[in-house]
GROMACS .gro file of C-alpha atoms in nm:
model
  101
    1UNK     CA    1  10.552  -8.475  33.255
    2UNK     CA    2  10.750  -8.234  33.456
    3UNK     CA    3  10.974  -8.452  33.642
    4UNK     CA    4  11.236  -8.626  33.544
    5UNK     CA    5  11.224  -9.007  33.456
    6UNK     CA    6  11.437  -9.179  33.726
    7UNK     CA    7  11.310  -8.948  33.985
    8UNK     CA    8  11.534  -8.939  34.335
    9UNK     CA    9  11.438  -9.199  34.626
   10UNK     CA   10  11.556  -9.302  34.923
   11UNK     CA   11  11.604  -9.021  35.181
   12UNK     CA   12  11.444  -8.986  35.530
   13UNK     CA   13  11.327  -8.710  35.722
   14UNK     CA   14  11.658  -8.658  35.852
   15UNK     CA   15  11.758  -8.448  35.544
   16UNK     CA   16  11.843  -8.141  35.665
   17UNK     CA   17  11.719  -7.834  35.404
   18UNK     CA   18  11.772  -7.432  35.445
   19UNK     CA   19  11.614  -7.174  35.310
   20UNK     CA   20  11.751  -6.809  35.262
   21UNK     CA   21  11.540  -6.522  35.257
   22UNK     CA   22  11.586  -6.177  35.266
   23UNK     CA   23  11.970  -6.248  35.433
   24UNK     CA   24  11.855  -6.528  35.644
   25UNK     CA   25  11.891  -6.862  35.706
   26UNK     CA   26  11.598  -7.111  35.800
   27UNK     CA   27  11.706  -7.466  35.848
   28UNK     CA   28  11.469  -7.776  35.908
   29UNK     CA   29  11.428  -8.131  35.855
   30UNK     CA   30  11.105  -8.338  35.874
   31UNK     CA   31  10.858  -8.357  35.633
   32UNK     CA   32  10.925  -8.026  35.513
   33UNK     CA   33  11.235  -8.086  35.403
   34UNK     CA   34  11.154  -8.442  35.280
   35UNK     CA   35  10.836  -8.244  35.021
   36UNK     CA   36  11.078  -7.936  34.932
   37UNK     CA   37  11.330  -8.170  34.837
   38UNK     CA   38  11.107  -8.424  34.648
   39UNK     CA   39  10.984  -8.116  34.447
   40UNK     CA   40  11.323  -7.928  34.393
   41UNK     CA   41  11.544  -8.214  34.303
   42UNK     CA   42  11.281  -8.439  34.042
   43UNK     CA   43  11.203  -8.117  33.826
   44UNK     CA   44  11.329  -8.207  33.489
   45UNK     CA   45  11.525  -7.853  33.427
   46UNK     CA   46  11.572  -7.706  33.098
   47UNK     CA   47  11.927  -7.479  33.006
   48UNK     CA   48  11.671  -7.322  32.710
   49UNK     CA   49  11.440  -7.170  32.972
   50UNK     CA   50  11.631  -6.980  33.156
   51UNK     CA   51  11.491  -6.586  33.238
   52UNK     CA   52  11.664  -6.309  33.313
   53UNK     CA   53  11.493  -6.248  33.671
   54UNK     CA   54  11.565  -6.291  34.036
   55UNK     CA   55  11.502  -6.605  34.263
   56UNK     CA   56  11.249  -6.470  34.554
   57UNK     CA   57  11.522  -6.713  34.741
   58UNK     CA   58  11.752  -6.960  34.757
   59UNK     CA   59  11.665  -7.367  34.886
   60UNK     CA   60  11.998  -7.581  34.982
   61UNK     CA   61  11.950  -7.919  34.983
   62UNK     CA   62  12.194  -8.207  35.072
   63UNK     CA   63  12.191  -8.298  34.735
   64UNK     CA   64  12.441  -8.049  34.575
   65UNK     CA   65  12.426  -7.676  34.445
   66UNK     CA   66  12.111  -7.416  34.567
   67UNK     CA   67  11.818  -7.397  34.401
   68UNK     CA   68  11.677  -7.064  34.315
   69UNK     CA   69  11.302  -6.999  34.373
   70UNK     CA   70  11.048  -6.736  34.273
   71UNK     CA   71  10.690  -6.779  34.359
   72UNK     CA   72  10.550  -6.519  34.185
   73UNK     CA   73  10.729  -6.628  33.877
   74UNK     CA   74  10.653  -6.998  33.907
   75UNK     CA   75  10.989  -7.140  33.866
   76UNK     CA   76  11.270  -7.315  34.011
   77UNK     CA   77  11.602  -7.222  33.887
   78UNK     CA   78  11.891  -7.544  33.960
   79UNK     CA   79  12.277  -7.527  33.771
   80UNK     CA   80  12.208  -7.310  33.480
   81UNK     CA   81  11.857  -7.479  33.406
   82UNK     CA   82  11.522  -7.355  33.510
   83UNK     CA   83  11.198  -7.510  33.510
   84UNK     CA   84  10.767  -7.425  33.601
   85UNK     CA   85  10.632  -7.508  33.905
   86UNK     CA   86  10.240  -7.582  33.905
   87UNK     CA   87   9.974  -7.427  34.110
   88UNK     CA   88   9.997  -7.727  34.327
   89UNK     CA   89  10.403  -7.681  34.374
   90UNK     CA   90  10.357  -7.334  34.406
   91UNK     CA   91  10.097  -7.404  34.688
   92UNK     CA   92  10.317  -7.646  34.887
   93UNK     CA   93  10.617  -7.458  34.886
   94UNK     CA   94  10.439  -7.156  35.031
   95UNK     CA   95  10.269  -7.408  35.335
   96UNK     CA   96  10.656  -7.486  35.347
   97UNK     CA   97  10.802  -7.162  35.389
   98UNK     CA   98  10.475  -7.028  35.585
   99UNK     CA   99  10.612  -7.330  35.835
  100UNK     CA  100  10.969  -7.308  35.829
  101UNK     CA  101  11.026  -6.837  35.852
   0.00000   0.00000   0.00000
């Protein structure tokens, strides 16, 4: 219920993905990328939701503008929308950025 309808297909393992934390950039491709990217860009975002705190950091995709992240939160933030991540996003992302910093 989360995602959007027409959810984004089509991409490869070649999509390259970087991640900025704390000042620095982490760039990958592979299956991490492919699962950050699947998560990031099929939220379905809501302008409404939007919070007044800080992304823990910042996810640039191929796909157009950065996505702002905050674990402890539970949200992605993408273009003046934000949304909730579940446990189970929440989970993978961290196995992504334990991988990838």
């Amino acid at each position: 219920p989360q995602t959007v309808e027409d959810p984004v297909t089509g991409y490869s393992g070649n999509t390259m993905t970087t991640i900025i934390l704390d000042d620095t950039e982490y760039t990958f491709m592979g299956s991490d990328s492919v699962n950050l990217t699947d998560i990031l860009i099929n939220i379905k975002y809501d302008t409404m939701r939007v919070c007044r705190c800080t992304p823990d950091f910042t996810v640039q995709t191929e796909f157009g503008e950065p996505y702002g992240v905050n674990l402890s939160q539970g949200y992605a933030r993408y273009d003046g929308a934000q949304a909730d991540l579940t446990k189970e996003q929440i989970e993978l992302i961290r196995n992504i950025l334990s991988n990838q910093t």
